[in-house]
mmCIF file of C-alpha atoms in Angstrom:
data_model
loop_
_atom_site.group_PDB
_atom_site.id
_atom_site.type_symbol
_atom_site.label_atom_id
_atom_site.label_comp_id
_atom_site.label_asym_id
_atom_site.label_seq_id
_atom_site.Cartn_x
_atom_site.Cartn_y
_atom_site.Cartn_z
ATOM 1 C CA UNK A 1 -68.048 -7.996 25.936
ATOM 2 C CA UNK A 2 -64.304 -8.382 27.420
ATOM 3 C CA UNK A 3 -63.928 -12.011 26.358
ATOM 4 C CA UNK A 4 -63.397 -11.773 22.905
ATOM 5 C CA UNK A 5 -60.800 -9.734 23.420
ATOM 6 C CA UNK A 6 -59.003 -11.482 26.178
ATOM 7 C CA UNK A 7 -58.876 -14.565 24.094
ATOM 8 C CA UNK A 8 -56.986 -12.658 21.472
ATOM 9 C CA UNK A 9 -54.549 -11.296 23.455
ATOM 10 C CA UNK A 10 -54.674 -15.208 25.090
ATOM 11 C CA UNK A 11 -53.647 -16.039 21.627
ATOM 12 C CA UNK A 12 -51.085 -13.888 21.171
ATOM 13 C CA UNK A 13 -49.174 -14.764 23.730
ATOM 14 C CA UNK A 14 -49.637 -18.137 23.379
ATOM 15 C CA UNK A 15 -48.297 -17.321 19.505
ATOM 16 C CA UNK A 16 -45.087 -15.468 20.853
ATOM 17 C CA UNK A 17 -44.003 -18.085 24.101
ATOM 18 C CA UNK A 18 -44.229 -21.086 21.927
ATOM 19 C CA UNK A 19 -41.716 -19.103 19.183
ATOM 20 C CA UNK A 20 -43.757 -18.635 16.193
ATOM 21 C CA UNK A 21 -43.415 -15.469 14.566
ATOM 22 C CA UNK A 22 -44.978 -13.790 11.583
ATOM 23 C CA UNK A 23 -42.956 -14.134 7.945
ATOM 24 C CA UNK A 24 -39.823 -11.829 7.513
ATOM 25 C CA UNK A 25 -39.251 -9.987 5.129
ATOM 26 C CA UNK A 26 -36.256 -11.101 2.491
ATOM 27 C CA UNK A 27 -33.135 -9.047 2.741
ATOM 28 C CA UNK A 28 -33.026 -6.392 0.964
ATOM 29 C CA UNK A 29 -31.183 -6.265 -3.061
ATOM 30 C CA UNK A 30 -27.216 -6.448 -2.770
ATOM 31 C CA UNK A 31 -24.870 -3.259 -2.972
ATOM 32 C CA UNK A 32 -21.813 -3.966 -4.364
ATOM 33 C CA UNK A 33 -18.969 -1.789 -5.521
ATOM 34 C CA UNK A 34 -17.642 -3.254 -9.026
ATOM 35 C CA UNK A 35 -13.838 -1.861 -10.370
ATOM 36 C CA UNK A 36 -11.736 -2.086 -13.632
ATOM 37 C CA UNK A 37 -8.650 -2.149 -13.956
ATOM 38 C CA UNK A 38 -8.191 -3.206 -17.693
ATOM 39 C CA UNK A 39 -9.291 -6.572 -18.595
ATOM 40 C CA UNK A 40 -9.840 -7.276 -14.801
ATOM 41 C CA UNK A 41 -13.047 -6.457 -13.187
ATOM 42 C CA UNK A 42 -13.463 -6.750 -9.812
ATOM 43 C CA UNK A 43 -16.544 -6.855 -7.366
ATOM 44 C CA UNK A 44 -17.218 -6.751 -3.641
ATOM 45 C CA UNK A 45 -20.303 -6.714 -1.694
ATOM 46 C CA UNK A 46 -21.141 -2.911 0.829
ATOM 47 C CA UNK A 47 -23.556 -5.304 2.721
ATOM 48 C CA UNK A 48 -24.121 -9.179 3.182
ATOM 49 C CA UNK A 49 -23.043 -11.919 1.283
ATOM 50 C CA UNK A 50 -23.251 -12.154 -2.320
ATOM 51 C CA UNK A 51 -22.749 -14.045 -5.163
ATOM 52 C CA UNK A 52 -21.689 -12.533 -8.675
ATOM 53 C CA UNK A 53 -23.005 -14.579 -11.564
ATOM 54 C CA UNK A 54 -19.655 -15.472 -13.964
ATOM 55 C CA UNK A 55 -17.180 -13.963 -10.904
ATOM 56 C CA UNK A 56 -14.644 -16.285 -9.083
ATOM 57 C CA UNK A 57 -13.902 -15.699 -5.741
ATOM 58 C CA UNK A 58 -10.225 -14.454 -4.901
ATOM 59 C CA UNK A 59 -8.562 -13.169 -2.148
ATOM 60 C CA UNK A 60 -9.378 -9.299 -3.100
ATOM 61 C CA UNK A 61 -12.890 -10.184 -3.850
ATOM 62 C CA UNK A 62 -14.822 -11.612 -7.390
ATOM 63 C CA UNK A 63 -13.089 -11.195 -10.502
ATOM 64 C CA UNK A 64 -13.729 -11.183 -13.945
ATOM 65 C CA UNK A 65 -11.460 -10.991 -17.127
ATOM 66 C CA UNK A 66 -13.034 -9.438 -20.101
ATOM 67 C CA UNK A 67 -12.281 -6.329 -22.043
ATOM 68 C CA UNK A 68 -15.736 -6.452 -22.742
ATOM 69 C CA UNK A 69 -18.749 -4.710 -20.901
ATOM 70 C CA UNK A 70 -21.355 -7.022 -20.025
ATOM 71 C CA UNK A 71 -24.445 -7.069 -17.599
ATOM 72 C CA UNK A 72 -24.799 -10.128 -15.107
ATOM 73 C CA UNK A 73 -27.198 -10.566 -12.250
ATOM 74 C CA UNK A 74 -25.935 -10.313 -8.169
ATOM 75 C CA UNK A 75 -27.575 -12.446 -5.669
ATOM 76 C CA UNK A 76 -27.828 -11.471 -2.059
ATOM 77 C CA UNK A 77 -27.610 -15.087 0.000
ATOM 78 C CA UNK A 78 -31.112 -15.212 1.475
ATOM 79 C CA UNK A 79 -32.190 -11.837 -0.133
ATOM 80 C CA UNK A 80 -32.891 -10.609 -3.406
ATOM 81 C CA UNK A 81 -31.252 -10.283 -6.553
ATOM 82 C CA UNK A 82 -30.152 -7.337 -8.701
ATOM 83 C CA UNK A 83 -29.238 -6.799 -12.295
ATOM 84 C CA UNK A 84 -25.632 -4.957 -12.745
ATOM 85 C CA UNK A 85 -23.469 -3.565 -15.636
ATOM 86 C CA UNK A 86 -19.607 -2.586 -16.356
ATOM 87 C CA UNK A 87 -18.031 -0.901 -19.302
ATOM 88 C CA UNK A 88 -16.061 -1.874 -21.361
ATOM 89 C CA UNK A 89 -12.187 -0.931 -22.442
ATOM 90 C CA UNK A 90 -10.922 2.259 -24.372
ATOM 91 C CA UNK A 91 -8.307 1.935 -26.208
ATOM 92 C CA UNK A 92 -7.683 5.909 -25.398
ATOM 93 C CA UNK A 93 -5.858 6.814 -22.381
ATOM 94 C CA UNK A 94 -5.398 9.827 -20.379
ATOM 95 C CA UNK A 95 -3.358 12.228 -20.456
ATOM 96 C CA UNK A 96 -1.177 12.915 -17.441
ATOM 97 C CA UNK A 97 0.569 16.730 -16.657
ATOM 98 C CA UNK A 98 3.163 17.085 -13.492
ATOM 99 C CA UNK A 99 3.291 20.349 -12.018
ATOM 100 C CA UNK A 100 6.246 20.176 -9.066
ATOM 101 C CA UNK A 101 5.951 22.759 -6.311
ATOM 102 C CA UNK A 102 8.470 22.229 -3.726
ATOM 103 C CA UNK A 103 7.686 19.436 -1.398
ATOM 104 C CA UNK A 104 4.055 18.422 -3.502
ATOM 105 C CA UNK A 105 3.027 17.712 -7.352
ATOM 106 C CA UNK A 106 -0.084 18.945 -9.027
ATOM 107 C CA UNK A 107 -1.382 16.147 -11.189
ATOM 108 C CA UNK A 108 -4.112 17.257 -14.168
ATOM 109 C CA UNK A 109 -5.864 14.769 -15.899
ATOM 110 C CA UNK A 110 -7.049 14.843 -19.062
ATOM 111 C CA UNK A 111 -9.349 13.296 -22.333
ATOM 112 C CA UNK A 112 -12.121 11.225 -20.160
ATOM 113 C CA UNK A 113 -14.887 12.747 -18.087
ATOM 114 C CA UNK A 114 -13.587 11.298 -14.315
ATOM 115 C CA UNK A 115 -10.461 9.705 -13.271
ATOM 116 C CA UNK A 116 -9.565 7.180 -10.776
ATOM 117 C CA UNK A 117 -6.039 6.943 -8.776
ATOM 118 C CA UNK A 118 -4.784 4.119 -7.666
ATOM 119 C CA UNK A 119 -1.757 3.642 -5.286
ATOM 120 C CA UNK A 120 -1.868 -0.098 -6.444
ATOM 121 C CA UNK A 121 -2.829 -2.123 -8.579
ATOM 122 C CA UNK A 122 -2.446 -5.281 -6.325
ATOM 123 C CA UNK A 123 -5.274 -3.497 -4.399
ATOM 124 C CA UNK A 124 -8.310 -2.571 -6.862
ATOM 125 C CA UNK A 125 -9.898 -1.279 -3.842
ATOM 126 C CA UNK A 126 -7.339 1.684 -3.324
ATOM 127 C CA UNK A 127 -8.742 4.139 -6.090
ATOM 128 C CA UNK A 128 -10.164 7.957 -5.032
ATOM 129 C CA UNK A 129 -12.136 9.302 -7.416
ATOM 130 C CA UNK A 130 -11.087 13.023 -8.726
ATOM 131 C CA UNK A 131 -12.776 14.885 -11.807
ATOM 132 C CA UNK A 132 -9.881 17.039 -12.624
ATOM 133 C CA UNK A 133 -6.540 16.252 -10.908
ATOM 134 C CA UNK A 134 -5.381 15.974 -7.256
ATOM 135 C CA UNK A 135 -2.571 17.070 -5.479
ATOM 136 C CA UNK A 136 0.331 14.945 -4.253
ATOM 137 C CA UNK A 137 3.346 14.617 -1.836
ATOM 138 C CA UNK A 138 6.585 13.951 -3.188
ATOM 139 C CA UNK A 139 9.180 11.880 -0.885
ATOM 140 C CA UNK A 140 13.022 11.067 -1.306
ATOM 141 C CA UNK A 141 12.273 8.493 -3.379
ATOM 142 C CA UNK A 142 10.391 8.141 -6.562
ATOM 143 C CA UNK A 143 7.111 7.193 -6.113
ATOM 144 C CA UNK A 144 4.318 5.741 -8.722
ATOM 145 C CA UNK A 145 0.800 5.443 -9.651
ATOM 146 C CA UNK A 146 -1.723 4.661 -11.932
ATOM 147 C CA UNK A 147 -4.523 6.561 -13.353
ATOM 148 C CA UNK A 148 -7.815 5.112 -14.797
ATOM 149 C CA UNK A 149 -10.108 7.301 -17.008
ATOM 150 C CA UNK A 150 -13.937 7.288 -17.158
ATOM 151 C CA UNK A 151 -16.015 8.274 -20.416
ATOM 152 C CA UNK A 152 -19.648 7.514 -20.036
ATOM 153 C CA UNK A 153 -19.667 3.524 -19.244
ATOM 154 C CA UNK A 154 -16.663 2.558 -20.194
ATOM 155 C CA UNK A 155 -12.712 2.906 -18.754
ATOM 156 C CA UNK A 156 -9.164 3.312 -20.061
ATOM 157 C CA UNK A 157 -6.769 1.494 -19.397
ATOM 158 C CA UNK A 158 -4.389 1.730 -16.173
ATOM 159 C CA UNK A 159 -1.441 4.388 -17.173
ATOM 160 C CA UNK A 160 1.888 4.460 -14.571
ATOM 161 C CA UNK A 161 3.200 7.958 -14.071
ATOM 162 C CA UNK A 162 5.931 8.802 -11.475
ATOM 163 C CA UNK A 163 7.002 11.455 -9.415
ATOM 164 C CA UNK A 164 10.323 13.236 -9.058
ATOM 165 C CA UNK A 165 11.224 12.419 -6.217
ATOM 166 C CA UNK A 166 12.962 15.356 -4.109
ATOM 167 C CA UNK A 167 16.922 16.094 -3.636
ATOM 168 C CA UNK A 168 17.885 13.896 -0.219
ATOM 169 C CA UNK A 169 19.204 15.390 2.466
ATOM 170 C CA UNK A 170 23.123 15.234 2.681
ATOM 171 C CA UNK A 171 24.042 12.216 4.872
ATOM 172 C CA UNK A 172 25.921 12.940 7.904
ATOM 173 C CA UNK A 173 29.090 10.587 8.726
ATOM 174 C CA UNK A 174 29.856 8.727 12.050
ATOM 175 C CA UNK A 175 32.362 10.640 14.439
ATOM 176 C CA UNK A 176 35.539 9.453 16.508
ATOM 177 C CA UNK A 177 35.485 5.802 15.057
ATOM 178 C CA UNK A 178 38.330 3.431 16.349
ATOM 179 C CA UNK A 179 38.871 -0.332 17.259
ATOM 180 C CA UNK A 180 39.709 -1.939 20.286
ATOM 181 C CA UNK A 181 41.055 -5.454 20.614
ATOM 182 C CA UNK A 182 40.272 -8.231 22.826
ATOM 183 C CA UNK A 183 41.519 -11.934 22.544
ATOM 184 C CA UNK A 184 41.338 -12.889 18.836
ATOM 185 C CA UNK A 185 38.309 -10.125 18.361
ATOM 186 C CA UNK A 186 38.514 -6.252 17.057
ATOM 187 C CA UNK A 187 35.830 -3.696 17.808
ATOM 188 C CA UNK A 188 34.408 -1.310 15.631
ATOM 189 C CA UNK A 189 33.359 1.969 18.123
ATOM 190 C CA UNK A 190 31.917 5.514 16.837
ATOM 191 C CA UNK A 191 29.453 7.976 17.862
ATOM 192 C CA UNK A 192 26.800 9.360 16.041
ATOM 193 C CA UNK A 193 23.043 11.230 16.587
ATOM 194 C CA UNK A 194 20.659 9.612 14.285
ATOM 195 C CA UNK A 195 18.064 11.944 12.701
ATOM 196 C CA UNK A 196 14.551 11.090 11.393
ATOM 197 C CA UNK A 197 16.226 9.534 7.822
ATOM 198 C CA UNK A 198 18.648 7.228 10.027
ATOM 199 C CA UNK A 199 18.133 3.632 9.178
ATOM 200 C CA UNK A 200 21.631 1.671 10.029
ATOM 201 C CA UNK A 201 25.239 1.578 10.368
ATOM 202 C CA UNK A 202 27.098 -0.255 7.188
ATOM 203 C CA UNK A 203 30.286 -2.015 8.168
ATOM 204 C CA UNK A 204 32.837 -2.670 5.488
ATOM 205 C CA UNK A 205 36.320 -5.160 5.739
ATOM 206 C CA UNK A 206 38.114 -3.342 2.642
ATOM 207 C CA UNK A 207 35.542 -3.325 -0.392
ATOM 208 C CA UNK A 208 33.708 -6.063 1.088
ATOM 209 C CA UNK A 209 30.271 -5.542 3.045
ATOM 210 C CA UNK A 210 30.367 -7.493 5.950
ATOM 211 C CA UNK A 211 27.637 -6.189 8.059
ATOM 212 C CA UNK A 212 25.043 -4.114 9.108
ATOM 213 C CA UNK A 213 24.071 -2.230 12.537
ATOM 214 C CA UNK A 214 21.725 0.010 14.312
ATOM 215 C CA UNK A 215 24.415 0.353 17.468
ATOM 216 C CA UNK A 216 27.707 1.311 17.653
ATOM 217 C CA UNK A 217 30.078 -1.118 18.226
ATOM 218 C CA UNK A 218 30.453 -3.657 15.836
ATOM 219 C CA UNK A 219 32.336 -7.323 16.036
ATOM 220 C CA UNK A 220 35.213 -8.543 13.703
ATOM 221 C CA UNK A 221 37.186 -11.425 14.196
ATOM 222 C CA UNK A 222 41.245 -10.017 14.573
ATOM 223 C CA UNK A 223 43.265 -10.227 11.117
ATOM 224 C CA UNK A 224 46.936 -10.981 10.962
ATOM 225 C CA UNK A 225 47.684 -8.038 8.502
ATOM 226 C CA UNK A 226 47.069 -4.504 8.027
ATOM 227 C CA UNK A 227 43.117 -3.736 7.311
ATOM 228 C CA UNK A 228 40.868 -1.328 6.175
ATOM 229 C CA UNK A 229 37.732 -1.086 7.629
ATOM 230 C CA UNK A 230 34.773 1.499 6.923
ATOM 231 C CA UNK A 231 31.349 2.780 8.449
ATOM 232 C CA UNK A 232 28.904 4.274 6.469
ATOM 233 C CA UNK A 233 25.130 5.732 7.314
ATOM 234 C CA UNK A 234 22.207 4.256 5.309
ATOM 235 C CA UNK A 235 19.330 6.253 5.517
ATOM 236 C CA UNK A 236 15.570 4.845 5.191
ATOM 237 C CA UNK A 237 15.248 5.772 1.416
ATOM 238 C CA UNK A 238 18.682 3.728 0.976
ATOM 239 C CA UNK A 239 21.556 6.111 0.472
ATOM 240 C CA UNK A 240 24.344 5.845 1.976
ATOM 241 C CA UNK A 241 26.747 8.134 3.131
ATOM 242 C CA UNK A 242 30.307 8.685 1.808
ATOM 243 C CA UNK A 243 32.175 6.755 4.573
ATOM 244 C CA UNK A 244 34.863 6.765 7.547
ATOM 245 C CA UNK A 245 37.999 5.185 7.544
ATOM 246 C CA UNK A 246 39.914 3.182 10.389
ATOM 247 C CA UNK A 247 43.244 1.275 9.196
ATOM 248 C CA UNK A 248 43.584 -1.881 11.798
ATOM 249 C CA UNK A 249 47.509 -2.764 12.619
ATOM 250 C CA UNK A 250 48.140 -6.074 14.018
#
């Protein structure tokens, strides 16, 4: 009665040394996250390798032109296949209201059913998804973005809207600047205490830029006459301070 089933398990394990296995499974359909951004449509894959009928293959991912919406089928290399659809374009376009408070900006939205922000539109893959609005930080310098409204299937186009951006902080100056000489060289010497908008020292030879600096000694070659040089503070968003003074006497 035991040898029937030792030869089975015999043959099992004959099965399973000599590396033959039962038939997978295929993989299982794709997932893919698909984007608009006006007459471009774009498409990447959540898992495994796909391949987007009508798509080309770019550096962000498959992309489409067509104002359009259309259906086309996804196939999962080695897995199964799925049938997807996109919208198409609206010529409407959302509404955009600003509502500054302080350091931040409440953005509403308005005419479509969802919205999409984007930071980008180099990178389709930088949209958040908001229903209403959404609440932003405003910096020193003006910053942009682009809003993309959803009505059923189909999309508006990208609109731009910008922040204010917010009164910079006044720019201190450099202190106790003087020159030294040595040889056929002058130096350029000040103090200063950089704060968290310090980007460089600007060095000017009368009107004329000639240099910038994050120390604080700067190089000239010596002039034969009488000249004017200057040291300003550029800060990270770019503005510059008003500027010190040091008249060089040969």
């Amino acid at each position: 009665m035991l040898r029937p089933f030792l030869f089975g398990s015999v043959f099992v394990f004959f099965l399973h040394s000599c590396g033959i296995k039962a038939s997978t499974q295929p993989l299982q359909p794709p997932v893919v996250e698909i984007k608009r951004l006006g007459e471009v449509v774009y498409l990447r894959s959540i898992e495994g390798e796909v391949i987007p009928e009508g798509f080309e293959k770019k550096e962000v991912g498959w992309v489409k032109r067509s104002s359009q919406g259309f259906c086309f089928n996804v196939k999962r290399l080695e897995g199964k296949s799925s049938n997807q659809c996109v919208g198409g374009l609206l010529e409407q376009e959302p509404t955009v209201k600003i509502d500054y408070r302080e350091d931040r900006a409440k953005v509403g939205f308005e005419g479509f059913d969802s919205y999409e922000l984007y930071f980008s539109l180099e990178d389709p893959w930088s949209g958040k998804k908001t229903s209403q609005g959404i609440e932003l930080e405003r910096d020193y310098v003006e910053r942009c973005y682009f809003v993309v409204g959803k009505k059923g299937k189909d999309y508006s186009k990208p609109v731009k809207f910008c922040l204010e951006p917010l009164p910079h902080p006044p720019m201190r100056d450099v202190e106790r600047l003087e020159y030294r000489i040595s040889g056929d060289r002058v130096y350029l010497l000040w103090s200063y205490e950089p704060d968290r908008f310090f980007k460089e020292f600007v060095i000017f030879e009368g009107d004329k830029e000639v240099g910038t600096t994050t120390g604080y000694v700067f190089e000239l070659k010596r002039r034969d006459r009488e000249t004017l040089y200057r040291v300003k503070v550029r800060s990270i968003y770019g503005k510059e301070s008003q500027g010190v003074e040091v008249l060089y006497s040969p």
